[in-house]
């Protein structure tokens, strides 16, 4: 299985789950915990990988309590290393959008600093209702210039358009708009890193009822 196919299967699975909820008019009743359970099930169902939740990346010091949402492990006996590291965000409609953007950028840094091999699936998965994602990406902050600049920087890092799928922020941009963005990586691993952070939108799935888009799932590959 390729990394792209893996991402597409994850997005299709979560999108299908959300599609059923939307058809039942229940799309506003689920959050990140429920989505994480479904994501683990999607990975397990591939029969190629084993998901391990709240795992410490192999290149992080053994004494750290910091963890990644989901490690993607090989299923064959004796398989070594991680095939992927995944962070999931499923924000609700009443969250503080600036703090949520900060957390998602921190997630992107975390997976980028997680050692993986073979598939190298260093993913941020973001899903939610259309209204929640619109608030995160598209609603401006006319009375709050700092938050508005953060929103624009966030959209520059996380493209939602497959035809223009690459995003990037320089280290200076990260420090300006997302201070302490590396705090959730052990500092011995982060090691004063001062380069750019890049993302690549691999796939997006929309859940619809009639002509109305009820929600979406995005998967980005993250690179340091």
PDB file of C-alpha atoms in Angstrom:
ATOM      1  CA  UNK A   1       0.000   0.000   0.000  1.00  0.00           C
ATOM      2  CA  UNK A   2       1.282   3.481  -0.846  1.00  0.00           C
ATOM      3  CA  UNK A   3       1.162   6.448   1.502  1.00  0.00           C
ATOM      4  CA  UNK A   4      -1.419   8.140  -0.722  1.00  0.00           C
ATOM      5  CA  UNK A   5      -3.681   5.085  -0.730  1.00  0.00           C
ATOM      6  CA  UNK A   6      -3.353   4.791   3.050  1.00  0.00           C
ATOM      7  CA  UNK A   7      -4.358   8.443   3.487  1.00  0.00           C
ATOM      8  CA  UNK A   8      -7.264   8.018   1.068  1.00  0.00           C
ATOM      9  CA  UNK A   9      -8.549   4.999   2.963  1.00  0.00           C
ATOM     10  CA  UNK A  10      -8.348   6.842   6.285  1.00  0.00           C
ATOM     11  CA  UNK A  11     -10.204   9.854   4.886  1.00  0.00           C
ATOM     12  CA  UNK A  12     -12.792   7.703   3.109  1.00  0.00           C
ATOM     13  CA  UNK A  13     -13.429   5.711   6.282  1.00  0.00           C
ATOM     14  CA  UNK A  14     -13.830   8.745   8.524  1.00  0.00           C
ATOM     15  CA  UNK A  15     -15.822  10.552   5.850  1.00  0.00           C
ATOM     16  CA  UNK A  16     -18.161   7.578   5.467  1.00  0.00           C
ATOM     17  CA  UNK A  17     -18.664   7.383   9.227  1.00  0.00           C
ATOM     18  CA  UNK A  18     -19.461  11.096   9.308  1.00  0.00           C
ATOM     19  CA  UNK A  19     -21.721  10.740   6.265  1.00  0.00           C
ATOM     20  CA  UNK A  20     -23.921   8.301   8.156  1.00  0.00           C
ATOM     21  CA  UNK A  21     -24.071  10.637  11.151  1.00  0.00           C
ATOM     22  CA  UNK A  22     -25.013  13.547   8.883  1.00  0.00           C
ATOM     23  CA  UNK A  23     -27.800  11.508   7.296  1.00  0.00           C
ATOM     24  CA  UNK A  24     -29.129  10.892  10.815  1.00  0.00           C
ATOM     25  CA  UNK A  25     -28.776  14.605  11.672  1.00  0.00           C
ATOM     26  CA  UNK A  26     -26.227  13.689  14.344  1.00  0.00           C
ATOM     27  CA  UNK A  27     -23.125  15.373  12.899  1.00  0.00           C
ATOM     28  CA  UNK A  28     -23.035  17.895  15.741  1.00  0.00           C
ATOM     29  CA  UNK A  29     -23.126  15.211  18.419  1.00  0.00           C
ATOM     30  CA  UNK A  30     -19.657  13.696  17.987  1.00  0.00           C
ATOM     31  CA  UNK A  31     -16.188  14.919  18.853  1.00  0.00           C
ATOM     32  CA  UNK A  32     -12.544  13.999  18.781  1.00  0.00           C
ATOM     33  CA  UNK A  33     -12.745  10.958  21.060  1.00  0.00           C
ATOM     34  CA  UNK A  34     -15.365   9.269  18.881  1.00  0.00           C
ATOM     35  CA  UNK A  35     -13.446  10.151  15.713  1.00  0.00           C
ATOM     36  CA  UNK A  36     -10.240   8.701  17.179  1.00  0.00           C
ATOM     37  CA  UNK A  37     -11.980   5.378  17.874  1.00  0.00           C
ATOM     38  CA  UNK A  38     -13.127   5.274  14.249  1.00  0.00           C
ATOM     39  CA  UNK A  39      -9.652   6.159  12.984  1.00  0.00           C
ATOM     40  CA  UNK A  40      -8.099   3.304  14.955  1.00  0.00           C
ATOM     41  CA  UNK A  41     -10.714   0.967  13.509  1.00  0.00           C
ATOM     42  CA  UNK A  42      -9.953   2.171   9.978  1.00  0.00           C
ATOM     43  CA  UNK A  43      -6.252   1.470  10.399  1.00  0.00           C
ATOM     44  CA  UNK A  44      -6.884  -1.953  11.949  1.00  0.00           C
ATOM     45  CA  UNK A  45      -9.214  -2.860   9.100  1.00  0.00           C
ATOM     46  CA  UNK A  46      -6.441  -2.367   6.517  1.00  0.00           C
ATOM     47  CA  UNK A  47      -4.940  -5.691   7.727  1.00  0.00           C
ATOM     48  CA  UNK A  48      -1.531  -4.305   6.850  1.00  0.00           C
ATOM     49  CA  UNK A  49      -0.820  -2.257   9.969  1.00  0.00           C
ATOM     50  CA  UNK A  50      -1.325  -2.250  13.718  1.00  0.00           C
ATOM     51  CA  UNK A  51      -2.364   1.021  15.375  1.00  0.00           C
ATOM     52  CA  UNK A  52      -0.876   1.815  18.764  1.00  0.00           C
ATOM     53  CA  UNK A  53      -2.448   4.730  20.630  1.00  0.00           C
ATOM     54  CA  UNK A  54      -0.666   7.251  22.869  1.00  0.00           C
ATOM     55  CA  UNK A  55       2.741   5.949  21.800  1.00  0.00           C
ATOM     56  CA  UNK A  56       6.214   7.476  22.237  1.00  0.00           C
ATOM     57  CA  UNK A  57       8.115   7.859  18.943  1.00  0.00           C
ATOM     58  CA  UNK A  58      11.224   5.725  18.752  1.00  0.00           C
ATOM     59  CA  UNK A  59      13.528   8.736  18.320  1.00  0.00           C
ATOM     60  CA  UNK A  60      12.200  10.521  21.425  1.00  0.00           C
ATOM     61  CA  UNK A  61      13.951   9.999  24.792  1.00  0.00           C
ATOM     62  CA  UNK A  62      12.612   7.144  26.886  1.00  0.00           C
ATOM     63  CA  UNK A  63      12.042   9.359  29.913  1.00  0.00           C
ATOM     64  CA  UNK A  64       9.538  11.684  28.201  1.00  0.00           C
ATOM     65  CA  UNK A  65       5.828  11.525  28.930  1.00  0.00           C
ATOM     66  CA  UNK A  66       4.994  13.141  25.570  1.00  0.00           C
ATOM     67  CA  UNK A  67       3.113  10.892  23.171  1.00  0.00           C
ATOM     68  CA  UNK A  68       1.675  10.774  19.642  1.00  0.00           C
ATOM     69  CA  UNK A  69      -2.026  10.019  19.111  1.00  0.00           C
ATOM     70  CA  UNK A  70      -1.507   6.946  16.902  1.00  0.00           C
ATOM     71  CA  UNK A  71       1.582   5.018  15.859  1.00  0.00           C
ATOM     72  CA  UNK A  72       1.270   2.920  12.697  1.00  0.00           C
ATOM     73  CA  UNK A  73       3.185  -0.310  13.212  1.00  0.00           C
ATOM     74  CA  UNK A  74       3.981  -3.163  10.855  1.00  0.00           C
ATOM     75  CA  UNK A  75       1.827  -6.269  11.197  1.00  0.00           C
ATOM     76  CA  UNK A  76       4.399  -8.872  10.209  1.00  0.00           C
ATOM     77  CA  UNK A  77       6.196 -10.662  13.001  1.00  0.00           C
ATOM     78  CA  UNK A  78       9.458  -8.958  13.786  1.00  0.00           C
ATOM     79  CA  UNK A  79       8.515  -5.693  12.058  1.00  0.00           C
ATOM     80  CA  UNK A  80      10.610  -2.873  13.465  1.00  0.00           C
ATOM     81  CA  UNK A  81      10.084   0.858  13.563  1.00  0.00           C
ATOM     82  CA  UNK A  82       7.028   2.914  12.747  1.00  0.00           C
ATOM     83  CA  UNK A  83       5.335   3.093   9.378  1.00  0.00           C
ATOM     84  CA  UNK A  84       3.555   6.284  10.387  1.00  0.00           C
ATOM     85  CA  UNK A  85       2.730   8.804  13.111  1.00  0.00           C
ATOM     86  CA  UNK A  86      -0.744  10.363  13.162  1.00  0.00           C
ATOM     87  CA  UNK A  87      -2.255  13.262  15.070  1.00  0.00           C
ATOM     88  CA  UNK A  88      -6.029  13.752  14.866  1.00  0.00           C
ATOM     89  CA  UNK A  89      -8.011  16.926  15.459  1.00  0.00           C
ATOM     90  CA  UNK A  90     -11.816  17.130  15.329  1.00  0.00           C
ATOM     91  CA  UNK A  91     -12.726  20.589  16.675  1.00  0.00           C
ATOM     92  CA  UNK A  92     -16.229  21.484  17.737  1.00  0.00           C
ATOM     93  CA  UNK A  93     -18.104  24.629  16.845  1.00  0.00           C
ATOM     94  CA  UNK A  94     -17.601  26.400  20.161  1.00  0.00           C
ATOM     95  CA  UNK A  95     -13.812  26.000  20.485  1.00  0.00           C
ATOM     96  CA  UNK A  96     -11.379  28.908  20.751  1.00  0.00           C
ATOM     97  CA  UNK A  97     -10.175  29.020  17.153  1.00  0.00           C
ATOM     98  CA  UNK A  98      -6.796  30.669  17.828  1.00  0.00           C
ATOM     99  CA  UNK A  99      -5.893  28.067  20.455  1.00  0.00           C
ATOM    100  CA  UNK A 100      -7.110  25.278  18.156  1.00  0.00           C
ATOM    101  CA  UNK A 101      -4.947  26.523  15.284  1.00  0.00           C
ATOM    102  CA  UNK A 102      -1.973  26.624  17.660  1.00  0.00           C
ATOM    103  CA  UNK A 103      -2.638  23.030  18.727  1.00  0.00           C
ATOM    104  CA  UNK A 104      -2.908  21.805  15.125  1.00  0.00           C
ATOM    105  CA  UNK A 105       0.392  23.450  14.178  1.00  0.00           C
ATOM    106  CA  UNK A 106       1.980  21.838  17.245  1.00  0.00           C
ATOM    107  CA  UNK A 107       0.568  18.497  16.063  1.00  0.00           C
ATOM    108  CA  UNK A 108       2.152  18.998  12.644  1.00  0.00           C
ATOM    109  CA  UNK A 109       5.522  19.622  14.292  1.00  0.00           C
ATOM    110  CA  UNK A 110       5.097  16.550  16.503  1.00  0.00           C
ATOM    111  CA  UNK A 111       4.475  14.160  13.622  1.00  0.00           C
ATOM    112  CA  UNK A 112       7.228  15.783  11.559  1.00  0.00           C
ATOM    113  CA  UNK A 113       9.650  15.045  14.410  1.00  0.00           C
ATOM    114  CA  UNK A 114       8.533  11.409  14.736  1.00  0.00           C
ATOM    115  CA  UNK A 115      10.862   8.923  13.065  1.00  0.00           C
ATOM    116  CA  UNK A 116       9.074   6.720  10.518  1.00  0.00           C
ATOM    117  CA  UNK A 117      10.209   4.433   7.732  1.00  0.00           C
ATOM    118  CA  UNK A 118       8.906   2.619   4.670  1.00  0.00           C
ATOM    119  CA  UNK A 119       5.455   4.242   4.366  1.00  0.00           C
ATOM    120  CA  UNK A 120       6.622   7.391   6.238  1.00  0.00           C
ATOM    121  CA  UNK A 121       3.032   8.442   6.916  1.00  0.00           C
ATOM    122  CA  UNK A 122       3.535  11.523   9.095  1.00  0.00           C
ATOM    123  CA  UNK A 123      -0.082  12.684   9.051  1.00  0.00           C
ATOM    124  CA  UNK A 124      -2.223  15.381  10.553  1.00  0.00           C
ATOM    125  CA  UNK A 125      -5.864  14.367  10.110  1.00  0.00           C
ATOM    126  CA  UNK A 126      -8.432  17.142  10.543  1.00  0.00           C
ATOM    127  CA  UNK A 127     -12.171  16.646  10.395  1.00  0.00           C
ATOM    128  CA  UNK A 128     -15.355  18.264  11.563  1.00  0.00           C
ATOM    129  CA  UNK A 129     -18.543  19.977  10.556  1.00  0.00           C
ATOM    130  CA  UNK A 130     -18.481  22.566   7.809  1.00  0.00           C
ATOM    131  CA  UNK A 131     -19.319  25.320  10.287  1.00  0.00           C
ATOM    132  CA  UNK A 132     -16.472  24.312  12.630  1.00  0.00           C
ATOM    133  CA  UNK A 133     -13.922  24.188   9.808  1.00  0.00           C
ATOM    134  CA  UNK A 134     -15.200  27.463   8.342  1.00  0.00           C
ATOM    135  CA  UNK A 135     -14.640  29.156  11.709  1.00  0.00           C
ATOM    136  CA  UNK A 136     -11.116  27.753  11.814  1.00  0.00           C
ATOM    137  CA  UNK A 137     -10.062  28.730   8.287  1.00  0.00           C
ATOM    138  CA  UNK A 138     -12.388  31.321   6.794  1.00  0.00           C
ATOM    139  CA  UNK A 139     -14.009  33.601   9.375  1.00  0.00           C
ATOM    140  CA  UNK A 140     -11.858  36.762   9.649  1.00  0.00           C
ATOM    141  CA  UNK A 141     -11.029  38.618  12.855  1.00  0.00           C
ATOM    142  CA  UNK A 142     -11.544  42.282  11.849  1.00  0.00           C
ATOM    143  CA  UNK A 143     -11.140  43.548  15.423  1.00  0.00           C
ATOM    144  CA  UNK A 144      -8.174  41.310  16.295  1.00  0.00           C
ATOM    145  CA  UNK A 145      -5.226  41.830  13.908  1.00  0.00           C
ATOM    146  CA  UNK A 146      -2.996  39.277  15.642  1.00  0.00           C
ATOM    147  CA  UNK A 147      -5.607  36.533  15.376  1.00  0.00           C
ATOM    148  CA  UNK A 148      -6.298  37.492  11.759  1.00  0.00           C
ATOM    149  CA  UNK A 149      -2.614  37.224  10.867  1.00  0.00           C
ATOM    150  CA  UNK A 150      -2.528  33.852  12.609  1.00  0.00           C
ATOM    151  CA  UNK A 151      -5.548  32.679  10.575  1.00  0.00           C
ATOM    152  CA  UNK A 152      -3.878  33.690   7.305  1.00  0.00           C
ATOM    153  CA  UNK A 153      -0.621  31.956   8.305  1.00  0.00           C
ATOM    154  CA  UNK A 154      -2.552  28.829   9.301  1.00  0.00           C
ATOM    155  CA  UNK A 155      -4.256  28.715   5.896  1.00  0.00           C
ATOM    156  CA  UNK A 156      -0.862  29.148   4.226  1.00  0.00           C
ATOM    157  CA  UNK A 157       0.440  26.072   6.013  1.00  0.00           C
ATOM    158  CA  UNK A 158      -2.633  23.882   5.537  1.00  0.00           C
ATOM    159  CA  UNK A 159      -3.932  24.063   1.980  1.00  0.00           C
ATOM    160  CA  UNK A 160      -7.420  22.651   1.430  1.00  0.00           C
ATOM    161  CA  UNK A 161      -7.107  22.581  -2.364  1.00  0.00           C
ATOM    162  CA  UNK A 162      -5.667  19.477  -4.030  1.00  0.00           C
ATOM    163  CA  UNK A 163      -4.672  21.467  -7.102  1.00  0.00           C
ATOM    164  CA  UNK A 164      -2.469  23.631  -4.859  1.00  0.00           C
ATOM    165  CA  UNK A 165      -1.630  21.038  -2.246  1.00  0.00           C
ATOM    166  CA  UNK A 166       1.624  22.308  -0.729  1.00  0.00           C
ATOM    167  CA  UNK A 167       1.863  24.596   2.296  1.00  0.00           C
ATOM    168  CA  UNK A 168       4.782  26.079   4.190  1.00  0.00           C
ATOM    169  CA  UNK A 169       5.725  28.443   7.010  1.00  0.00           C
ATOM    170  CA  UNK A 170       9.227  29.663   7.738  1.00  0.00           C
ATOM    171  CA  UNK A 171      10.640  29.373  11.221  1.00  0.00           C
ATOM    172  CA  UNK A 172      10.205  33.122  11.634  1.00  0.00           C
ATOM    173  CA  UNK A 173       6.521  32.830  10.662  1.00  0.00           C
ATOM    174  CA  UNK A 174       6.030  29.967  13.099  1.00  0.00           C
ATOM    175  CA  UNK A 175       7.604  31.927  15.941  1.00  0.00           C
ATOM    176  CA  UNK A 176       5.542  35.014  15.127  1.00  0.00           C
ATOM    177  CA  UNK A 177       2.120  33.416  14.772  1.00  0.00           C
ATOM    178  CA  UNK A 178       2.474  30.163  16.751  1.00  0.00           C
ATOM    179  CA  UNK A 179       4.924  30.866  19.598  1.00  0.00           C
ATOM    180  CA  UNK A 180       6.281  27.832  21.462  1.00  0.00           C
ATOM    181  CA  UNK A 181       5.177  25.632  18.544  1.00  0.00           C
ATOM    182  CA  UNK A 182       7.861  23.060  19.410  1.00  0.00           C
ATOM    183  CA  UNK A 183       7.064  22.721  23.103  1.00  0.00           C
ATOM    184  CA  UNK A 184       5.226  19.416  22.662  1.00  0.00           C
ATOM    185  CA  UNK A 185       8.334  17.769  21.209  1.00  0.00           C
ATOM    186  CA  UNK A 186      11.059  16.723  23.692  1.00  0.00           C
ATOM    187  CA  UNK A 187      13.660  19.468  23.582  1.00  0.00           C
ATOM    188  CA  UNK A 188      16.525  17.010  23.143  1.00  0.00           C
ATOM    189  CA  UNK A 189      14.790  15.904  19.924  1.00  0.00           C
ATOM    190  CA  UNK A 190      13.718  19.392  18.838  1.00  0.00           C
ATOM    191  CA  UNK A 191      17.305  20.569  19.448  1.00  0.00           C
ATOM    192  CA  UNK A 192      16.844  24.223  18.538  1.00  0.00           C
ATOM    193  CA  UNK A 193      15.396  23.415  15.112  1.00  0.00           C
ATOM    194  CA  UNK A 194      15.130  26.581  12.999  1.00  0.00           C
ATOM    195  CA  UNK A 195      14.042  25.476   9.514  1.00  0.00           C
ATOM    196  CA  UNK A 196      10.729  25.666   7.660  1.00  0.00           C
ATOM    197  CA  UNK A 197       7.711  23.422   8.202  1.00  0.00           C
ATOM    198  CA  UNK A 198       6.054  22.024   5.077  1.00  0.00           C
ATOM    199  CA  UNK A 199       2.791  20.181   4.537  1.00  0.00           C
ATOM    200  CA  UNK A 200       1.245  18.398   1.586  1.00  0.00           C
ATOM    201  CA  UNK A 201      -2.507  17.877   1.297  1.00  0.00           C
ATOM    202  CA  UNK A 202      -2.861  14.259   0.230  1.00  0.00           C
ATOM    203  CA  UNK A 203      -6.632  13.851   0.215  1.00  0.00           C
ATOM    204  CA  UNK A 204      -9.927  15.392   1.255  1.00  0.00           C
ATOM    205  CA  UNK A 205     -13.372  13.818   1.620  1.00  0.00           C
ATOM    206  CA  UNK A 206     -16.616  15.777   1.986  1.00  0.00           C
ATOM    207  CA  UNK A 207     -19.753  14.409   3.612  1.00  0.00           C
ATOM    208  CA  UNK A 208     -22.925  15.731   2.002  1.00  0.00           C
ATOM    209  CA  UNK A 209     -26.680  15.536   2.299  1.00  0.00           C
ATOM    210  CA  UNK A 210     -28.262  16.644  -0.948  1.00  0.00           C
ATOM    211  CA  UNK A 211     -26.328  19.702  -2.105  1.00  0.00           C
ATOM    212  CA  UNK A 212     -25.225  20.699   1.425  1.00  0.00           C
ATOM    213  CA  UNK A 213     -21.726  19.819   2.599  1.00  0.00           C
ATOM    214  CA  UNK A 214     -22.088  18.783   6.224  1.00  0.00           C
ATOM    215  CA  UNK A 215     -18.427  18.169   7.020  1.00  0.00           C
ATOM    216  CA  UNK A 216     -15.000  17.284   5.693  1.00  0.00           C
ATOM    217  CA  UNK A 217     -11.902  15.227   6.466  1.00  0.00           C
ATOM    218  CA  UNK A 218      -8.413  16.363   5.405  1.00  0.00           C
ATOM    219  CA  UNK A 219      -5.119  14.464   5.565  1.00  0.00           C
ATOM    220  CA  UNK A 220      -1.781  16.299   5.309  1.00  0.00           C
ATOM    221  CA  UNK A 221       1.728  14.866   5.179  1.00  0.00           C
ATOM    222  CA  UNK A 222       4.060  16.944   7.419  1.00  0.00           C
ATOM    223  CA  UNK A 223       7.777  17.478   6.769  1.00  0.00           C
ATOM    224  CA  UNK A 224      10.477  19.345   8.645  1.00  0.00           C
TER     225      UNK A 224
END
